């Protein structure tokens, strides 16, 4: 009897292990889940210092050989400029990379300077010589911002290409303009108000709602901190009034990134190249929905300038970054040197794209806190034109 019980116990134990193993490799089940509940201390020119929590999670929905790591980065932050920032941004790869789900959810009670449209705007507030009675240069804005973006992409066969659709919603509300300098020409119209009046948008609240048609090539080894290969995105946004947009419009977004290895033994030693373009194709957009620097998904473009420093109906941005390890045999510490440039066109100010280019450069330090999924703390200092500069403290690589 004891032997029978022993055998039964043994087979039950083996059966349980097999069952667990079969569950472990069942498609689209979460595996290798890792959560890093980081206390957040960040910095950038638009927000000042940020404090709170920035949890970062990675997991896999299939076998490591066929499925990329999924990732989610959250932010629950308060800033020295009295802003509240809540966000969740995710890239989820289902089993065998057959589907990708991309999410970008935000709720901001925030503020930000705006400088007018085009690439030629000055730092200090003054009258726009091309638009009499209109301010250009630094003008402060308080506003609330709700964003809900969710995209579903389907893999084409066994290729690295995906096609899909998404829904996007941006609601800007409680918008207030003001000048911090009492000596500024306060009798002039704010750039935001003047633009919205010209194109028939409300001054204190507006909505952009619509669908996206997307094509993606996902060929990076790890999305949050790539060492090799490339990524491309083509996204056409349609913003019809019957879906809630204040006015109908459409835009085209192009995004390409490539990573060139400089050493087979140390793949962290590389050059990364990033090209980004955003164009208004038809209709009109409200002011805060116009293409702008620092408004990519993770807010990493334009180091050297504050978010929103340049804005226009058309935008072209490029960046090159040299990344290298700082230790001979370890991957904990790394460094970067970067250079970026951007140009903005505006039909309202008659400034053409590439008429003026704003460049920036800088240096950065990287601290890898999780080698397996390459979670990295990044600290950068960038220098732009006309005295613009900024310190940037974030999680993961810039692109």
GROMACS .gro file of C-alpha atoms in nm:
model
  399
    1UNK     CA    1   0.000   0.000   0.000
    2UNK     CA    2   0.282   0.236   0.086
    3UNK     CA    3   0.450   0.159  -0.249
    4UNK     CA    4   0.124   0.229  -0.433
    5UNK     CA    5   0.084   0.561  -0.255
    6UNK     CA    6   0.445   0.644  -0.332
    7UNK     CA    7   0.395   0.571  -0.704
    8UNK     CA    8   0.069   0.764  -0.713
    9UNK     CA    9   0.237   1.061  -0.543
   10UNK     CA   10   0.527   1.041  -0.787
   11UNK     CA   11   0.305   1.032  -1.097
   12UNK     CA   12   0.082   1.310  -0.965
   13UNK     CA   13   0.395   1.520  -0.912
   14UNK     CA   14   0.524   1.446  -1.263
   15UNK     CA   15   0.179   1.513  -1.409
   16UNK     CA   16   0.163   1.849  -1.232
   17UNK     CA   17   0.504   1.946  -1.368
   18UNK     CA   18   0.399   1.848  -1.721
   19UNK     CA   19   0.077   2.044  -1.685
   20UNK     CA   20   0.269   2.347  -1.566
   21UNK     CA   21   0.510   2.309  -1.855
   22UNK     CA   22   0.229   2.287  -2.107
   23UNK     CA   23   0.072   2.599  -1.953
   24UNK     CA   24   0.407   2.771  -1.957
   25UNK     CA   25   0.440   2.729  -2.333
   26UNK     CA   26   0.075   2.793  -2.416
   27UNK     CA   27   0.056   3.075  -2.673
   28UNK     CA   28  -0.024   3.426  -2.551
   29UNK     CA   29   0.022   3.349  -2.184
   30UNK     CA   30   0.235   3.592  -1.990
   31UNK     CA   31   0.580   3.450  -1.916
   32UNK     CA   32   0.907   3.588  -1.779
   33UNK     CA   33   0.719   3.881  -1.625
   34UNK     CA   34   0.950   4.134  -1.462
   35UNK     CA   35   0.836   4.454  -1.293
   36UNK     CA   36   1.077   4.727  -1.192
   37UNK     CA   37   0.878   4.966  -0.964
   38UNK     CA   38   1.123   5.251  -1.002
   39UNK     CA   39   1.092   5.558  -0.785
   40UNK     CA   40   1.103   5.831  -1.046
   41UNK     CA   41   1.333   6.130  -1.047
   42UNK     CA   42   1.341   6.288  -1.391
   43UNK     CA   43   1.412   6.618  -1.555
   44UNK     CA   44   1.353   6.808  -1.879
   45UNK     CA   45   1.310   7.176  -1.970
   46UNK     CA   46   0.930   7.159  -2.013
   47UNK     CA   47   0.855   6.999  -1.676
   48UNK     CA   48   1.151   7.086  -1.455
   49UNK     CA   49   1.221   6.810  -1.202
   50UNK     CA   50   0.975   6.522  -1.187
   51UNK     CA   51   0.912   6.302  -0.881
   52UNK     CA   52   0.694   5.996  -0.834
   53UNK     CA   53   0.681   5.643  -0.970
   54UNK     CA   54   0.784   5.515  -1.314
   55UNK     CA   55   0.715   5.141  -1.316
   56UNK     CA   56   0.863   4.951  -1.608
   57UNK     CA   57   0.745   4.599  -1.695
   58UNK     CA   58   0.862   4.341  -1.949
   59UNK     CA   59   0.719   4.000  -2.031
   60UNK     CA   60   0.691   3.749  -2.312
   61UNK     CA   61   0.377   3.605  -2.473
   62UNK     CA   62   0.555   3.315  -2.645
   63UNK     CA   63   0.890   3.139  -2.672
   64UNK     CA   64   1.206   3.355  -2.668
   65UNK     CA   65   1.304   3.223  -3.012
   66UNK     CA   66   0.990   3.351  -3.184
   67UNK     CA   67   0.845   3.630  -2.968
   68UNK     CA   68   0.982   3.974  -2.880
   69UNK     CA   69   0.974   4.103  -2.526
   70UNK     CA   70   0.663   4.308  -2.454
   71UNK     CA   71   0.707   4.624  -2.250
   72UNK     CA   72   0.505   4.882  -2.061
   73UNK     CA   73   0.630   5.205  -1.908
   74UNK     CA   74   0.409   5.397  -1.665
   75UNK     CA   75   0.445   5.741  -1.510
   76UNK     CA   76   0.279   5.879  -1.198
   77UNK     CA   77   0.456   6.208  -1.149
   78UNK     CA   78   0.442   6.553  -0.993
   79UNK     CA   79   0.681   6.823  -1.110
   80UNK     CA   80   0.847   7.132  -0.973
   81UNK     CA   81   0.630   7.332  -1.216
   82UNK     CA   82   0.317   7.207  -1.032
   83UNK     CA   83   0.217   6.962  -1.305
   84UNK     CA   84   0.054   6.619  -1.271
   85UNK     CA   85   0.154   6.356  -1.529
   86UNK     CA   86  -0.010   6.014  -1.554
   87UNK     CA   87   0.071   5.795  -1.854
   88UNK     CA   88   0.099   5.438  -1.979
   89UNK     CA   89   0.283   5.345  -2.300
   90UNK     CA   90   0.307   4.988  -2.420
   91UNK     CA   91   0.429   4.761  -2.700
   92UNK     CA   92   0.278   4.412  -2.665
   93UNK     CA   93   0.393   4.128  -2.893
   94UNK     CA   94   0.159   3.829  -2.902
   95UNK     CA   95   0.284   3.473  -2.957
   96UNK     CA   96   0.527   3.436  -3.250
   97UNK     CA   97   0.496   3.811  -3.306
   98UNK     CA   98   0.176   3.750  -3.504
   99UNK     CA   99   0.011   4.061  -3.357
  100UNK     CA  100   0.142   4.382  -3.199
  101UNK     CA  101  -0.068   4.602  -2.970
  102UNK     CA  102   0.058   4.959  -2.923
  103UNK     CA  103  -0.091   5.180  -2.653
  104UNK     CA  104  -0.036   5.542  -2.549
  105UNK     CA  105  -0.265   5.666  -2.270
  106UNK     CA  106  -0.216   5.997  -2.090
  107UNK     CA  107  -0.380   6.235  -1.848
  108UNK     CA  108  -0.186   6.558  -1.788
  109UNK     CA  109  -0.268   6.861  -1.578
  110UNK     CA  110   0.022   7.059  -1.706
  111UNK     CA  111   0.177   7.374  -1.844
  112UNK     CA  112   0.417   7.448  -2.126
  113UNK     CA  113   0.565   7.745  -2.306
  114UNK     CA  114   0.481   7.794  -2.671
  115UNK     CA  115   0.672   8.018  -2.909
  116UNK     CA  116   0.454   8.047  -3.218
  117UNK     CA  117   0.480   7.864  -3.550
  118UNK     CA  118   0.774   7.779  -3.772
  119UNK     CA  119   1.148   7.739  -3.714
  120UNK     CA  120   1.232   8.110  -3.676
  121UNK     CA  121   1.058   8.193  -3.347
  122UNK     CA  122   1.275   8.381  -3.096
  123UNK     CA  123   1.320   8.304  -2.727
  124UNK     CA  124   1.190   8.630  -2.583
  125UNK     CA  125   0.831   8.749  -2.644
  126UNK     CA  126   0.793   9.020  -2.904
  127UNK     CA  127   0.559   9.125  -3.185
  128UNK     CA  128   0.560   8.902  -3.492
  129UNK     CA  129   0.682   9.125  -3.779
  130UNK     CA  130   0.474   8.924  -4.032
  131UNK     CA  131   0.154   8.931  -3.825
  132UNK     CA  132   0.097   9.269  -3.664
  133UNK     CA  133  -0.065   9.247  -3.323
  134UNK     CA  134   0.045   8.884  -3.267
  135UNK     CA  135   0.299   8.761  -3.013
  136UNK     CA  136   0.581   8.529  -3.096
  137UNK     CA  137   0.854   8.409  -2.864
  138UNK     CA  138   0.790   8.254  -2.524
  139UNK     CA  139   0.425   8.249  -2.406
  140UNK     CA  140   0.308   8.031  -2.118
  141UNK     CA  141   0.013   7.794  -2.139
  142UNK     CA  142  -0.177   7.601  -1.871
  143UNK     CA  143  -0.396   7.312  -1.994
  144UNK     CA  144  -0.533   6.965  -1.931
  145UNK     CA  145  -0.470   6.688  -2.183
  146UNK     CA  146  -0.637   6.350  -2.224
  147UNK     CA  147  -0.493   6.107  -2.480
  148UNK     CA  148  -0.610   5.757  -2.574
  149UNK     CA  149  -0.424   5.586  -2.858
  150UNK     CA  150  -0.454   5.213  -2.925
  151UNK     CA  151  -0.331   5.035  -3.239
  152UNK     CA  152  -0.362   4.671  -3.350
  153UNK     CA  153  -0.113   4.540  -3.606
  154UNK     CA  154  -0.121   4.202  -3.788
  155UNK     CA  155   0.195   4.035  -3.911
  156UNK     CA  156   0.209   3.965  -4.286
  157UNK     CA  157   0.298   3.596  -4.316
  158UNK     CA  158   0.640   3.527  -4.164
  159UNK     CA  159   0.783   3.865  -4.263
  160UNK     CA  160   0.882   4.156  -4.039
  161UNK     CA  161   0.602   4.368  -4.183
  162UNK     CA  162   0.271   4.451  -4.016
  163UNK     CA  163  -0.050   4.622  -4.123
  164UNK     CA  164  -0.317   4.747  -3.890
  165UNK     CA  165  -0.557   5.012  -3.770
  166UNK     CA  166  -0.598   5.215  -3.456
  167UNK     CA  167  -0.808   5.474  -3.280
  168UNK     CA  168  -0.670   5.801  -3.146
  169UNK     CA  169  -0.822   6.068  -2.923
  170UNK     CA  170  -0.670   6.392  -2.797
  171UNK     CA  171  -0.872   6.634  -2.583
  172UNK     CA  172  -0.712   6.963  -2.477
  173UNK     CA  173  -0.912   7.166  -2.228
  174UNK     CA  174  -0.890   7.444  -1.966
  175UNK     CA  175  -0.638   7.625  -2.186
  176UNK     CA  176  -0.510   7.953  -2.046
  177UNK     CA  177  -0.239   8.178  -2.195
  178UNK     CA  178  -0.030   8.422  -1.995
  179UNK     CA  179   0.306   8.598  -1.983
  180UNK     CA  180   0.538   8.563  -1.686
  181UNK     CA  181   0.732   8.881  -1.763
  182UNK     CA  182   0.531   9.191  -1.665
  183UNK     CA  183   0.731   9.397  -1.914
  184UNK     CA  184   0.620   9.182  -2.211
  185UNK     CA  185   0.378   9.332  -2.466
  186UNK     CA  186   0.059   9.195  -2.305
  187UNK     CA  187  -0.177   9.388  -2.540
  188UNK     CA  188  -0.086   9.154  -2.831
  189UNK     CA  189  -0.274   8.836  -2.927
  190UNK     CA  190  -0.123   8.508  -2.811
  191UNK     CA  191   0.001   8.284  -3.094
  192UNK     CA  192  -0.230   8.003  -2.981
  193UNK     CA  193  -0.539   8.224  -2.978
  194UNK     CA  194  -0.460   8.396  -3.306
  195UNK     CA  195  -0.408   8.065  -3.488
  196UNK     CA  196  -0.728   7.909  -3.351
  197UNK     CA  197  -0.930   8.220  -3.439
  198UNK     CA  198  -0.798   8.211  -3.795
  199UNK     CA  199  -0.900   7.847  -3.844
  200UNK     CA  200  -1.222   7.839  -3.646
  201UNK     CA  201  -1.125   7.650  -3.328
  202UNK     CA  202  -1.228   7.729  -2.971
  203UNK     CA  203  -0.967   7.896  -2.754
  204UNK     CA  204  -1.013   7.693  -2.435
  205UNK     CA  205  -1.103   7.338  -2.552
  206UNK     CA  206  -1.081   7.122  -2.864
  207UNK     CA  207  -1.085   6.755  -2.966
  208UNK     CA  208  -0.906   6.547  -3.226
  209UNK     CA  209  -1.060   6.202  -3.278
  210UNK     CA  210  -1.015   5.951  -3.558
  211UNK     CA  211  -0.861   5.637  -3.697
  212UNK     CA  212  -0.514   5.548  -3.818
  213UNK     CA  213  -0.405   5.321  -4.102
  214UNK     CA  214  -0.061   5.185  -4.017
  215UNK     CA  215   0.225   4.998  -4.179
  216UNK     CA  216   0.516   4.884  -3.960
  217UNK     CA  217   0.843   4.702  -4.009
  218UNK     CA  218   0.964   4.573  -3.669
  219UNK     CA  219   1.313   4.430  -3.698
  220UNK     CA  220   1.478   4.548  -3.374
  221UNK     CA  221   1.615   4.291  -3.131
  222UNK     CA  222   1.477   4.469  -2.819
  223UNK     CA  223   1.235   4.758  -2.876
  224UNK     CA  224   1.323   4.965  -2.566
  225UNK     CA  225   1.700   4.945  -2.612
  226UNK     CA  226   1.799   4.811  -2.955
  227UNK     CA  227   2.148   4.696  -3.046
  228UNK     CA  228   2.087   4.613  -3.411
  229UNK     CA  229   1.866   4.616  -3.721
  230UNK     CA  230   1.584   4.866  -3.788
  231UNK     CA  231   1.228   4.988  -3.743
  232UNK     CA  232   0.991   5.176  -3.975
  233UNK     CA  233   0.643   5.323  -3.932
  234UNK     CA  234   0.400   5.480  -4.176
  235UNK     CA  235   0.082   5.611  -4.015
  236UNK     CA  236  -0.200   5.794  -4.192
  237UNK     CA  237  -0.443   5.962  -3.953
  238UNK     CA  238  -0.798   6.048  -4.053
  239UNK     CA  239  -0.979   6.286  -3.817
  240UNK     CA  240  -1.344   6.315  -3.933
  241UNK     CA  241  -1.585   6.545  -3.757
  242UNK     CA  242  -1.842   6.263  -3.724
  243UNK     CA  243  -1.601   6.084  -3.486
  244UNK     CA  244  -1.580   6.389  -3.262
  245UNK     CA  245  -1.308   6.607  -3.414
  246UNK     CA  246  -1.386   6.978  -3.412
  247UNK     CA  247  -1.291   6.992  -3.781
  248UNK     CA  248  -1.205   6.718  -4.032
  249UNK     CA  249  -0.838   6.672  -4.122
  250UNK     CA  250  -0.573   6.414  -4.204
  251UNK     CA  251  -0.201   6.379  -4.131
  252UNK     CA  252   0.088   6.157  -4.237
  253UNK     CA  253   0.358   6.036  -3.994
  254UNK     CA  254   0.683   5.871  -4.109
  255UNK     CA  255   0.932   5.721  -3.861
  256UNK     CA  256   1.251   5.527  -3.942
  257UNK     CA  257   1.528   5.405  -3.709
  258UNK     CA  258   1.844   5.208  -3.791
  259UNK     CA  259   2.119   5.070  -3.568
  260UNK     CA  260   2.468   5.004  -3.706
  261UNK     CA  261   2.692   4.777  -3.498
  262UNK     CA  262   3.054   4.885  -3.467
  263UNK     CA  263   3.172   4.569  -3.286
  264UNK     CA  264   3.052   4.209  -3.311
  265UNK     CA  265   3.180   4.137  -2.960
  266UNK     CA  266   3.025   4.446  -2.799
  267UNK     CA  267   2.694   4.510  -2.972
  268UNK     CA  268   2.629   4.796  -2.735
  269UNK     CA  269   2.895   4.980  -2.936
  270UNK     CA  270   2.683   5.125  -3.219
  271UNK     CA  271   2.553   5.422  -3.414
  272UNK     CA  272   2.178   5.485  -3.411
  273UNK     CA  273   2.004   5.694  -3.677
  274UNK     CA  274   1.650   5.832  -3.648
  275UNK     CA  275   1.437   6.011  -3.906
  276UNK     CA  276   1.091   6.150  -3.825
  277UNK     CA  277   0.848   6.347  -4.041
  278UNK     CA  278   0.492   6.465  -3.976
  279UNK     CA  279   0.274   6.648  -4.227
  280UNK     CA  280  -0.074   6.800  -4.232
  281UNK     CA  281  -0.227   6.648  -4.549
  282UNK     CA  282  -0.578   6.795  -4.553
  283UNK     CA  283  -0.804   7.020  -4.346
  284UNK     CA  284  -0.692   7.208  -4.036
  285UNK     CA  285  -0.560   7.101  -3.696
  286UNK     CA  286  -0.605   7.285  -3.365
  287UNK     CA  287  -0.292   7.452  -3.236
  288UNK     CA  288  -0.175   7.194  -2.981
  289UNK     CA  289  -0.230   6.907  -3.227
  290UNK     CA  290   0.010   7.052  -3.485
  291UNK     CA  291   0.340   6.863  -3.536
  292UNK     CA  292   0.583   6.976  -3.267
  293UNK     CA  293   0.922   6.891  -3.124
  294UNK     CA  294   0.918   6.647  -2.833
  295UNK     CA  295   0.572   6.511  -2.916
  296UNK     CA  296   0.677   6.165  -3.034
  297UNK     CA  297   0.532   5.873  -2.835
  298UNK     CA  298   0.794   5.883  -2.559
  299UNK     CA  299   0.876   6.253  -2.586
  300UNK     CA  300   1.242   6.197  -2.673
  301UNK     CA  301   1.296   6.404  -2.987
  302UNK     CA  302   1.472   6.738  -2.974
  303UNK     CA  303   1.712   6.706  -2.683
  304UNK     CA  304   1.856   7.055  -2.646
  305UNK     CA  305   1.513   7.222  -2.665
  306UNK     CA  306   1.201   7.226  -2.449
  307UNK     CA  307   0.903   7.018  -2.560
  308UNK     CA  308   0.687   7.234  -2.788
  309UNK     CA  309   0.970   7.479  -2.865
  310UNK     CA  310   0.900   7.451  -3.241
  311UNK     CA  311   0.565   7.382  -3.406
  312UNK     CA  312   0.412   7.395  -3.752
  313UNK     CA  313   0.187   7.228  -4.009
  314UNK     CA  314   0.488   7.030  -4.136
  315UNK     CA  315   0.791   6.890  -3.954
  316UNK     CA  316   1.108   6.699  -4.045
  317UNK     CA  317   1.343   6.575  -3.773
  318UNK     CA  318   1.667   6.375  -3.780
  319UNK     CA  319   1.909   6.248  -3.517
  320UNK     CA  320   2.228   6.045  -3.500
  321UNK     CA  321   2.363   5.900  -3.176
  322UNK     CA  322   2.693   5.726  -3.102
  323UNK     CA  323   2.653   5.472  -2.817
  324UNK     CA  324   2.944   5.299  -2.648
  325UNK     CA  325   3.023   5.094  -2.334
  326UNK     CA  326   3.233   5.255  -2.063
  327UNK     CA  327   3.361   4.929  -1.908
  328UNK     CA  328   3.588   4.674  -2.067
  329UNK     CA  329   3.401   4.359  -1.966
  330UNK     CA  330   3.074   4.482  -1.815
  331UNK     CA  331   2.760   4.643  -1.955
  332UNK     CA  332   2.652   4.848  -1.653
  333UNK     CA  333   2.779   5.187  -1.770
  334UNK     CA  334   2.765   5.337  -2.116
  335UNK     CA  335   2.788   5.673  -2.284
  336UNK     CA  336   2.638   5.858  -2.580
  337UNK     CA  337   2.713   6.151  -2.807
  338UNK     CA  338   2.421   6.284  -3.011
  339UNK     CA  339   2.335   6.542  -3.276
  340UNK     CA  340   1.987   6.634  -3.399
  341UNK     CA  341   1.826   6.885  -3.633
  342UNK     CA  342   1.472   6.984  -3.721
  343UNK     CA  343   1.277   7.213  -3.949
  344UNK     CA  344   0.914   7.335  -3.940
  345UNK     CA  345   0.694   7.492  -4.202
  346UNK     CA  346   0.379   7.699  -4.150
  347UNK     CA  347   0.131   7.827  -4.405
  348UNK     CA  348   0.010   8.086  -4.154
  349UNK     CA  349   0.355   8.250  -4.132
  350UNK     CA  350   0.458   8.168  -4.492
  351UNK     CA  351   0.766   7.982  -4.367
  352UNK     CA  352   0.867   7.689  -4.583
  353UNK     CA  353   1.007   7.360  -4.465
  354UNK     CA  354   1.393   7.358  -4.463
  355UNK     CA  355   1.400   7.738  -4.488
  356UNK     CA  356   1.557   7.731  -4.143
  357UNK     CA  357   1.709   7.435  -3.953
  358UNK     CA  358   1.754   7.420  -3.578
  359UNK     CA  359   2.033   7.189  -3.461
  360UNK     CA  360   2.136   7.059  -3.118
  361UNK     CA  361   2.403   6.833  -2.975
  362UNK     CA  362   2.489   6.674  -2.644
  363UNK     CA  363   2.636   6.399  -2.431
  364UNK     CA  364   2.480   6.132  -2.213
  365UNK     CA  365   2.541   5.863  -1.952
  366UNK     CA  366   2.365   5.523  -1.938
  367UNK     CA  367   2.325   5.294  -1.636
  368UNK     CA  368   2.183   4.950  -1.714
  369UNK     CA  369   1.982   4.827  -1.415
  370UNK     CA  370   1.852   4.506  -1.579
  371UNK     CA  371   2.081   4.336  -1.831
  372UNK     CA  372   1.832   4.075  -1.946
  373UNK     CA  373   1.570   4.319  -2.074
  374UNK     CA  374   1.814   4.614  -2.101
  375UNK     CA  375   1.622   4.849  -1.873
  376UNK     CA  376   1.843   5.156  -1.859
  377UNK     CA  377   1.854   5.488  -1.678
  378UNK     CA  378   1.955   5.762  -1.924
  379UNK     CA  379   2.090   6.105  -1.834
  380UNK     CA  380   2.160   6.355  -2.114
  381UNK     CA  381   2.253   6.719  -2.148
  382UNK     CA  382   2.172   6.888  -2.478
  383UNK     CA  383   2.268   7.226  -2.624
  384UNK     CA  384   2.052   7.398  -2.886
  385UNK     CA  385   2.066   7.729  -3.072
  386UNK     CA  386   2.021   8.075  -2.916
  387UNK     CA  387   2.103   7.960  -2.564
  388UNK     CA  388   1.851   7.676  -2.552
  389UNK     CA  389   1.967   7.379  -2.348
  390UNK     CA  390   1.833   7.116  -2.112
  391UNK     CA  391   1.900   6.822  -1.882
  392UNK     CA  392   1.703   6.503  -1.950
  393UNK     CA  393   1.671   6.211  -1.708
  394UNK     CA  394   1.464   5.917  -1.834
  395UNK     CA  395   1.420   5.540  -1.847
  396UNK     CA  396   1.554   5.348  -2.152
  397UNK     CA  397   1.721   5.478  -2.466
  398UNK     CA  398   1.596   5.786  -2.647
  399UNK     CA  399   1.515   5.585  -2.960
   0.00000   0.00000   0.00000
